[in-house]
Amino acid sequence: MEHVIEINNLTKSYGKHRGVIDVSFCVEPGDIFGFLGPNGAGKSTIIRSMLGFIHYEQGEIFLFGEPVKSLGSKMFERIGYMPSEAWFYSGMTVRDTLKFAADMHKVDASDEARMLCERLQVDTEKKIRELSLGNRKKVSIICAMQHKPQLFVFDEPTSGLDPLMQAEFFKLIDMYVAGGATCLLSTHVLSEVKNHCNRIAIMKEGRLRKIDTTDHLTKSGAKHIRMLRDGVEEDFVYKGDLNDLYKELEGHDIGDILIEDPPLEEVFMHYYEV
Amino acid sequence: MNLTLFRHECRQLVKTTLIWSLTVGLLGFLCIVVFSSLQGDMESMSEQFAKMGAFADAVGMNKLSIGTIEGYYGIEIGTIFGLGGAMFAASIGIHMLSKEEGGHTGEFLYATPVSRRGAVATKFGAVLTALVAFTVICVALFGIGFLILGDGVNAKKFLLFHGTQFIMDVEIAALCFAISACTVTNMFGFGIGLVLLLYFADMIARVVPSLEFLKTISPYGYSNAADMFSETEMCVAGLVLGVALIVAALVFAVIRYERKDLAS
């Protein structure tokens, strides 16, 4: 089956500053793909390279099986992108903004926009300059969704949204993915990827540290160990062979020991700290 | 050319275009309608200005008499319209492309199926439309002024002057547009500075014989009102260079903007 996103050996630098180094991964049809990493890890650089906003030095990027460089701006007929910062033309109303975005896609998205505005509780008569960050984010979500694209790319979509709207946002993603779409979700909110993504890529310092299914990552062999060794409490994630750990513990006074699968937060921190 | 983007850009330019064209147009209109009451003073001023040597050469008073309607139009309104139109052209051209990044709207706009080349063509189309509107409004107001005054200037010279002024405005807009492709911030001050530099380059060329070549470089060289109304031969080399610069600036803008990493 054709990958929706295929990135091979992507390298992008900003002059002397690191961008991303030799990153490769694929996103399959129907995936809700979580893209995790701290600020400055290179997540946005990969997204912006993929969407043609910035140019990269090495590597190849394919969307829907075609090189992005040959797709050009036509790719956006099939992509809904929500940038991390939701900015629009400040003098326009929400209604005009949504109409402008739909017209640029050459589609009549009025029914879909109406449904999305109702579900996300957006007042379309307000001017963009009157909106709070959260409401601008909602408008950005609607702009990305209203033309019913095949691929959604969300960069930090839920920052500024209240918990109810975050839940509604993920219900909408689930609805579109059930209808055949694919979603790339860049975030550093672990609970979002744990609860909604089926695959996860973890970035650190411009490199891809790990890519796997959410299930595998949470059951990856790493164990969360809590024990009382020689009267000292210890709490850590252990990635090695447990037999080696048992050998290491021989001769020590083990007062108590608990070995369990770590929560995703600890897996994530483990890759960050490597 | 993307019609949705074109309409959007034109809408964004309406207020600025009206402000500039009504300001310049009404200023010229008022100057025209008060000419008859100033005519006597203008005739004596003209004699005094004629004795001012280099200054008179620089502003074209060695060729025109400010005491006649044609001389008055060429010197007074020609200066107002020449500077006002060029400043308007610079002000809209200088941030036409950079405003998307400066206003953080680049990712919103370019996440739609519009290519950067298409956006450049469309945005310059909107600039041209604004310049046409500016010229038409000003010329209409000047025409009304002549009707009220009951006097006028030679129609052929009038049209030639405003035709070359339009090309000058397009040239300045295109140069500023090319600069806009390289920047992220609004370089309004730079645009106005460029206009004044070109204006003074033309004045210097008219005073210092060894610097006459500046007349070819500055667009004020081929669109000078004093030259038009005194039927001095037009600086054709300057006009050809101007048209070549328009084409070069637009080609540069397309290439530079397509290769640019968009700021988020």
XYZ file of C-alpha atoms in Angstrom:
538
model
C 0.000 0.000 0.000
C 1.180 3.517 -0.813
C 2.485 5.525 2.140
C 0.664 8.783 2.777
C 3.911 10.360 3.974
C 7.349 8.951 3.219
C 10.425 10.828 4.382
C 13.864 9.469 3.520
C 17.096 10.789 5.050
C 15.831 14.335 5.476
C 18.492 16.836 6.515
C 17.877 20.536 6.958
C 20.087 23.073 8.693
C 19.654 26.777 9.391
C 23.109 28.077 8.515
C 25.352 26.890 11.318
C 22.379 25.864 13.434
C 21.043 22.349 13.536
C 17.656 21.706 12.007
C 17.019 18.009 11.446
C 19.558 15.322 10.640
C 18.957 12.224 8.545
C 15.328 11.668 9.502
C 13.348 8.866 7.845
C 9.840 7.619 8.584
C 6.545 6.737 6.928
C 2.937 7.445 7.795
C 0.422 4.885 6.570
C -3.173 5.469 5.441
C -5.519 5.694 8.413
C -2.747 6.423 10.910
C -3.091 8.958 13.654
C 0.616 9.507 13.881
C 1.974 11.245 16.966
C 5.067 13.309 16.524
C 6.615 13.853 19.936
C 9.540 15.929 21.054
C 10.546 18.888 23.178
C 10.680 22.417 21.801
C 13.450 22.726 19.224
C 13.582 18.989 18.532
C 12.885 19.547 14.825
C 9.215 18.551 14.574
C 8.087 21.794 12.944
C 11.139 21.795 10.655
C 10.097 18.405 9.285
C 6.498 19.529 8.832
C 7.508 22.794 7.165
C 9.947 20.967 4.862
C 7.235 18.484 3.974
C 4.775 21.243 3.103
C 7.265 23.242 1.027
C 7.473 26.252 3.355
C 11.205 25.737 3.746
C 13.788 24.101 1.510
C 15.929 21.189 2.632
C 19.426 20.177 1.633
C 19.233 16.409 1.530
C 16.698 13.645 1.431
C 13.402 12.930 -0.241
C 9.842 13.567 0.816
C 6.888 11.838 -0.818
C 3.242 12.627 -0.182
C 0.597 10.253 -1.528
C 3.415 8.481 -3.377
C 4.635 11.561 -5.267
C 7.680 13.732 -4.564
C 6.554 16.942 -2.858
C 8.781 18.980 -5.151
C 6.744 17.873 -8.162
C 3.409 18.165 -6.326
C 4.020 21.831 -5.475
C 1.110 23.792 -4.084
C -1.377 21.287 -5.565
C -0.696 19.067 -2.550
C -2.848 21.386 -0.458
C -5.942 20.250 -2.337
C -5.492 17.044 -0.300
C -3.943 18.419 2.884
C -5.411 20.326 5.808
C -2.657 22.067 7.749
C -2.948 23.764 11.081
C 0.199 25.712 12.018
C 1.331 26.016 15.620
C 0.466 29.710 15.636
C -3.037 30.563 14.465
C -2.719 33.872 12.620
C -5.165 35.298 10.092
C -5.893 38.644 8.456
C -6.943 40.605 11.524
C -9.520 42.854 9.858
C -11.590 39.968 8.504
C -14.481 38.270 10.265
C -14.367 34.567 11.037
C -16.998 33.981 8.335
C -14.902 35.825 5.726
C -11.765 33.990 6.801
C -13.410 30.581 6.425
C -14.919 31.620 3.075
C -11.526 32.900 1.888
C -9.825 29.618 2.849
C -12.541 27.561 1.135
C -12.425 29.742 -1.996
C -8.663 29.346 -2.148
C -9.283 25.575 -2.188
C -11.945 26.137 -4.858
C -14.576 24.251 -2.863
C -17.940 25.131 -1.371
C -17.303 24.109 2.229
C -20.184 26.049 3.773
C -22.023 22.975 5.152
C -18.879 21.469 6.630
C -17.810 24.861 8.047
C -21.243 25.323 9.654
C -21.059 21.883 11.275
C -17.517 22.511 12.541
C -18.423 25.976 13.877
C -21.340 24.478 15.799
C -19.276 21.671 17.278
C -16.377 23.936 18.211
C -18.696 26.780 19.278
C -17.217 29.475 17.050
C -18.991 32.818 16.533
C -18.538 33.523 12.822
C -19.548 37.195 13.058
C -16.597 38.183 15.223
C -13.542 39.848 13.781
C -10.321 37.876 13.961
C -8.709 40.648 16.026
C -11.414 40.197 18.684
C -10.676 36.502 19.185
C -8.728 34.937 22.031
C -5.890 32.507 21.272
C -8.193 29.560 21.903
C -10.807 30.858 19.493
C -8.175 31.581 16.837
C -7.020 27.982 17.270
C -10.584 26.812 16.655
C -10.766 28.861 13.451
C -7.464 27.331 12.396
C -8.838 23.835 13.045
C -11.901 24.603 10.924
C -9.733 25.985 8.095
C -7.743 22.744 8.135
C -10.815 20.520 8.202
C -13.567 22.218 6.207
C -12.379 21.099 2.760
C -12.294 17.463 3.978
C -8.669 16.693 3.108
C -7.119 13.233 2.940
C -4.227 14.205 5.190
C -4.352 16.387 8.289
C -1.169 17.948 9.597
C -1.560 19.539 13.022
C 1.285 21.366 14.726
C 0.599 21.821 18.443
C -3.161 21.922 17.843
C -4.540 21.901 21.371
C -2.475 24.581 23.113
C -4.919 27.273 24.176
C -7.996 25.029 23.868
C -10.026 24.232 26.953
C -10.383 20.519 27.879
C -13.904 20.271 26.413
C -12.734 21.651 23.082
C -9.681 19.394 23.136
C -12.004 16.422 23.508
C -14.208 17.715 20.675
C -11.145 18.207 18.491
C -10.091 14.589 18.920
C -13.640 13.401 18.261
C -13.481 15.280 14.963
C -10.141 13.701 14.094
C -11.519 10.267 14.888
C -14.537 11.024 12.682
C -12.422 12.090 9.683
C -9.937 9.232 10.113
C -12.871 6.786 10.270
C -13.907 8.311 6.959
C -10.539 7.449 5.380
C -8.269 10.363 6.304
C -4.799 10.197 7.860
C -3.460 12.468 10.578
C -0.004 13.668 11.590
C -0.147 15.251 15.024
C 2.880 17.116 16.318
C 2.717 17.771 20.036
C 4.540 17.551 23.315
C 1.413 16.598 25.236
C 1.986 12.925 26.033
C -1.576 12.141 27.020
C -2.746 13.222 23.557
C -0.546 10.743 21.732
C -1.147 8.015 24.286
C -4.920 8.326 24.039
C -5.366 9.094 20.356
C -2.359 8.028 18.251
C -1.703 4.521 16.978
C 1.936 5.256 16.058
C 4.513 7.541 17.604
C 7.803 9.063 16.511
C 10.030 10.631 19.145
C 12.406 13.420 18.102
C 15.316 14.825 20.047
C 17.931 17.355 18.953
C 17.036 17.042 15.290
C 17.201 13.261 15.166
C 14.505 10.633 15.196
C 15.081 8.629 18.390
C 12.288 6.103 18.145
C 9.364 5.200 15.973
C 6.886 2.500 16.900
C 3.262 1.770 17.646
C 1.877 3.216 20.859
C 1.246 -0.321 22.146
C 4.826 -1.404 21.479
C 6.286 1.702 23.018
C 4.387 1.245 26.245
C 5.279 -2.464 26.258
C 8.716 -2.128 24.793
C 10.587 -4.229 27.315
C 11.528 -1.210 29.337
C 10.495 -1.666 32.953
C 9.756 0.812 35.632
C 11.681 -0.378 38.697
C 11.041 0.843 42.217
C 13.031 -0.797 44.996
C 14.647 -0.413 48.346
C 18.282 -1.473 47.886
C 20.606 -1.426 50.867
C 18.168 0.878 52.608
C 18.123 3.367 49.701
C 14.960 3.951 47.635
C 15.526 3.774 43.868
C 13.097 4.608 41.053
C 14.175 4.233 37.401
C 13.359 2.839 33.943
C 15.363 -0.258 33.041
C 15.810 -1.051 29.332
C 18.168 -4.061 29.543
C 17.733 -7.778 30.122
C 16.054 -8.388 33.497
C 18.420 -11.337 34.131
C 21.308 -8.885 34.138
C 19.452 -6.768 36.667
C 18.869 -9.789 38.909
C 22.602 -10.618 38.724
C 23.435 -7.039 39.603
C 21.154 -7.212 42.634
C 22.842 -10.352 43.997
C 24.569 -9.638 47.272
C 22.496 -6.507 47.907
C 19.910 -6.178 50.618
C 16.645 -5.772 48.694
C 13.982 -4.549 51.123
C 11.235 -4.220 48.503
C 11.013 -4.300 44.705
C 8.252 -3.427 42.211
C 8.734 -4.127 38.476
C 6.041 -2.831 36.105
C 5.473 -1.537 32.552
C 6.321 2.136 32.561
C 3.748 4.784 31.642
C 4.365 6.487 28.286
C 5.647 9.546 30.117
C 8.607 7.546 31.409
C 9.306 5.951 28.034
C 9.290 9.407 26.552
C 11.619 10.774 29.229
C 13.885 7.770 28.766
C 14.411 8.647 25.091
C 14.843 12.300 25.917
C 17.525 11.625 28.458
C 19.529 9.211 26.282
C -3.452 34.761 -11.353
C -5.629 33.618 -8.452
C -8.922 35.550 -8.472
C -9.758 34.892 -4.811
C -6.380 36.201 -3.708
C -6.633 39.110 -6.179
C -9.991 40.219 -4.753
C -8.603 39.842 -1.225
C -5.517 41.946 -1.992
C -7.568 44.616 -3.771
C -9.918 44.820 -0.789
C -6.938 45.240 1.507
C -5.645 48.081 -0.694
C -8.921 50.010 -1.016
C -8.504 52.195 2.062
C -4.840 53.043 1.404
C -5.552 53.782 -2.254
C -8.450 56.081 -1.399
C -6.464 57.941 1.247
C -3.475 58.527 -1.034
C -5.425 59.298 -4.199
C -7.862 61.666 -2.459
C -5.026 63.399 -0.600
C -2.873 63.902 -3.706
C -5.866 64.449 -5.994
C -7.597 67.001 -3.770
C -4.335 68.829 -3.114
C -3.798 69.148 -6.869
C -7.467 70.025 -7.376
C -7.266 72.858 -4.827
C -4.027 74.147 -6.358
C -5.740 74.255 -9.771
C -8.950 75.997 -8.656
C -7.052 78.717 -6.773
C -4.747 79.416 -9.717
C -6.709 82.382 -11.044
C -6.582 84.137 -7.667
C -2.832 83.454 -7.380
C -1.952 84.192 -10.987
C -0.733 87.747 -10.350
C 1.498 86.682 -7.474
C 2.735 83.701 -9.497
C 3.868 85.952 -12.342
C 6.016 88.064 -10.008
C 7.271 84.920 -8.229
C 8.180 83.454 -11.575
C 10.436 86.409 -12.324
C 12.151 86.061 -8.945
C 12.537 82.282 -9.299
C 14.063 82.747 -12.756
C 16.913 84.666 -11.078
C 17.655 81.767 -8.709
C 19.900 79.932 -11.171
C 20.521 76.326 -10.168
C 17.357 76.066 -8.069
C 15.237 77.191 -11.008
C 17.001 74.639 -13.230
C 16.407 71.874 -10.682
C 12.641 72.391 -10.459
C 12.165 73.187 -14.149
C 11.491 76.920 -13.788
C 14.110 77.628 -16.442
C 11.735 75.952 -18.914
C 8.293 76.883 -17.629
C 6.714 79.979 -16.225
C 4.781 79.435 -13.022
C 2.621 82.385 -14.064
C 0.904 80.314 -16.791
C -1.500 77.467 -16.079
C 0.697 74.982 -17.951
C 3.843 76.084 -16.119
C 1.978 76.166 -12.816
C 0.594 72.678 -13.429
C 3.972 71.319 -14.503
C 5.864 72.758 -11.543
C 3.358 72.685 -8.665
C 1.030 69.805 -9.424
C 3.743 67.899 -11.284
C 5.826 67.863 -8.104
C 2.887 66.964 -5.840
C 1.703 64.189 -8.146
C 5.214 62.947 -8.948
C 6.238 62.624 -5.319
C 2.823 61.574 -3.995
C 2.309 58.896 -6.641
C 5.793 57.471 -6.218
C 5.457 57.394 -2.421
C 2.115 55.623 -2.751
C 3.649 53.105 -5.186
C 6.579 52.505 -2.838
C 4.334 52.150 0.218
C 2.161 49.429 -1.321
C 4.973 47.622 -3.144
C 7.413 47.493 -0.250
C 5.375 45.166 1.964
C 3.183 43.358 -0.536
C 5.078 40.078 -0.166
C 6.739 40.563 3.209
C 3.453 41.356 4.972
C 2.518 37.654 4.960
C 5.554 36.756 7.014
C 5.514 39.981 9.022
C 1.861 39.384 9.914
C 2.413 35.636 10.421
C -0.206 34.846 7.768
C 2.212 33.125 5.368
C 1.428 29.615 6.590
C -2.305 30.299 6.413
C -2.069 31.604 2.846
C 0.444 29.114 1.489
C -1.347 26.140 3.045
C -3.815 26.588 0.190
C -3.304 25.498 -3.409
C -1.694 28.771 -4.488
C 1.895 28.613 -5.693
C 4.342 31.287 -4.660
C 4.749 32.243 -8.313
C 0.975 32.570 -8.607
C 0.882 34.658 -5.438
C 3.631 36.977 -6.721
C 1.773 37.506 -10.032
C -1.540 38.066 -8.261
C -0.138 40.439 -5.687
C 1.624 42.524 -8.331
C -1.626 42.537 -10.293
C -3.301 44.056 -7.232
C -0.529 46.670 -6.978
C -1.038 47.603 -10.650
C -4.789 47.884 -10.106
C -4.232 50.225 -7.151
C -1.860 52.372 -9.238
C -4.422 52.580 -12.059
C -7.110 53.583 -9.537
C -4.779 56.196 -8.002
C -3.974 57.683 -11.420
C -7.612 57.703 -12.582
C -8.895 59.341 -9.378
C -6.171 62.015 -9.392
C -6.518 62.746 -13.115
C -10.310 62.965 -12.709
C -9.953 65.440 -9.823
C -7.428 67.512 -11.780
C -9.842 67.466 -14.760
C -12.677 68.724 -12.554
C -10.309 71.416 -11.286
C -9.645 72.597 -14.845
C -13.397 72.641 -15.556
C -14.030 74.826 -12.508
C -11.060 77.062 -13.381
C -12.314 77.377 -16.955
C -8.817 76.912 -18.288
C -6.617 73.903 -18.991
C -3.406 72.441 -20.331
C -2.623 70.797 -23.636
C -4.376 67.402 -23.608
C -1.570 65.570 -25.395
C 1.086 66.862 -22.979
C -1.255 66.131 -20.063
C -1.765 62.506 -21.149
C 1.933 62.021 -21.915
C 2.861 63.349 -18.486
C 0.396 61.095 -16.652
C 1.275 58.112 -18.860
C 4.988 58.385 -18.042
C 4.170 59.093 -14.397
C 2.196 55.838 -14.337
C 5.186 53.948 -15.745
C 7.389 55.611 -13.118
C 4.982 54.541 -10.361
C 5.005 50.980 -11.714
C 8.804 51.016 -11.794
C 9.096 52.195 -8.195
C 6.414 49.727 -7.077
C 8.252 46.899 -8.886
C 11.611 47.800 -7.299
C 10.011 47.927 -3.848
C 8.114 44.704 -4.594
C 11.436 42.973 -5.356
C 12.836 44.248 -2.046
C 9.692 42.951 -0.357
C 10.495 39.447 -1.651
C 13.720 39.508 0.383
C 12.456 40.880 3.672
C 10.130 39.928 6.494
C 9.450 43.346 7.996
C 7.689 46.376 6.519
C 10.452 48.502 4.963
C 8.174 51.545 4.496
C 10.938 53.988 5.427
C 13.288 52.421 2.909
C 10.654 52.756 0.172
C 10.070 56.443 0.898
C 13.837 56.975 1.098
C 14.255 55.380 -2.327
C 11.657 57.746 -3.817
C 13.362 60.827 -2.355
C 16.770 59.587 -3.483
C 15.534 59.138 -7.060
C 13.791 62.525 -6.980
C 16.908 64.348 -5.805
C 19.075 62.372 -8.253
C 16.986 63.870 -11.058
C 17.249 67.373 -9.576
C 21.037 67.065 -9.283
C 21.250 65.768 -12.870
C 19.512 68.945 -14.035
C 21.926 71.208 -12.180
C 25.322 69.472 -12.461
C 26.227 68.716 -16.097
C 28.779 66.032 -15.152
C 26.036 64.100 -13.336
C 23.518 64.261 -16.156
C 23.611 60.461 -16.428
C 21.536 60.360 -13.227
C 18.633 61.563 -15.346
C 18.718 58.201 -17.126
C 18.856 56.239 -13.899
C 16.107 58.135 -12.068
C 12.550 57.538 -13.349
C 11.904 61.235 -12.728
C 14.213 61.778 -15.698
C 11.706 60.433 -18.251
C 8.533 61.532 -16.487
C 9.490 65.095 -15.583
C 6.575 67.520 -15.892
C 8.760 70.472 -16.853
C 10.173 68.455 -19.779
C 6.702 67.327 -20.910
C 5.066 70.760 -20.811
C 8.047 72.581 -22.306
C 8.267 69.922 -25.035
C 11.866 69.166 -24.133
C 12.923 65.871 -25.682
C 11.994 62.953 -23.435
C 14.784 60.854 -21.891
C 13.986 57.734 -23.936
C 16.997 55.827 -22.590
C 15.624 56.355 -19.094
C 12.201 55.083 -20.165
C 13.718 51.962 -21.756
C 15.814 51.377 -18.639
C 12.708 51.873 -16.517
C 10.714 49.246 -18.415
C 13.703 46.866 -18.295
C 13.964 47.413 -14.523
C 10.261 46.594 -14.089
C 10.732 43.261 -15.883
C 13.990 42.509 -14.040
C 12.471 43.373 -10.648
C 9.495 41.077 -11.230
C 11.664 38.184 -12.445
C 13.909 38.679 -9.410
C 10.885 38.768 -7.074
C 9.568 35.461 -8.461
C 12.939 33.686 -8.249
C 13.783 35.034 -4.804
C 10.338 34.381 -3.338
C 10.169 30.841 -4.682
C 13.548 29.997 -3.144
C 12.856 31.670 0.151
C 12.309 29.798 3.409
C 9.062 31.265 4.719
C 9.226 32.549 8.270
C 6.479 31.053 10.431
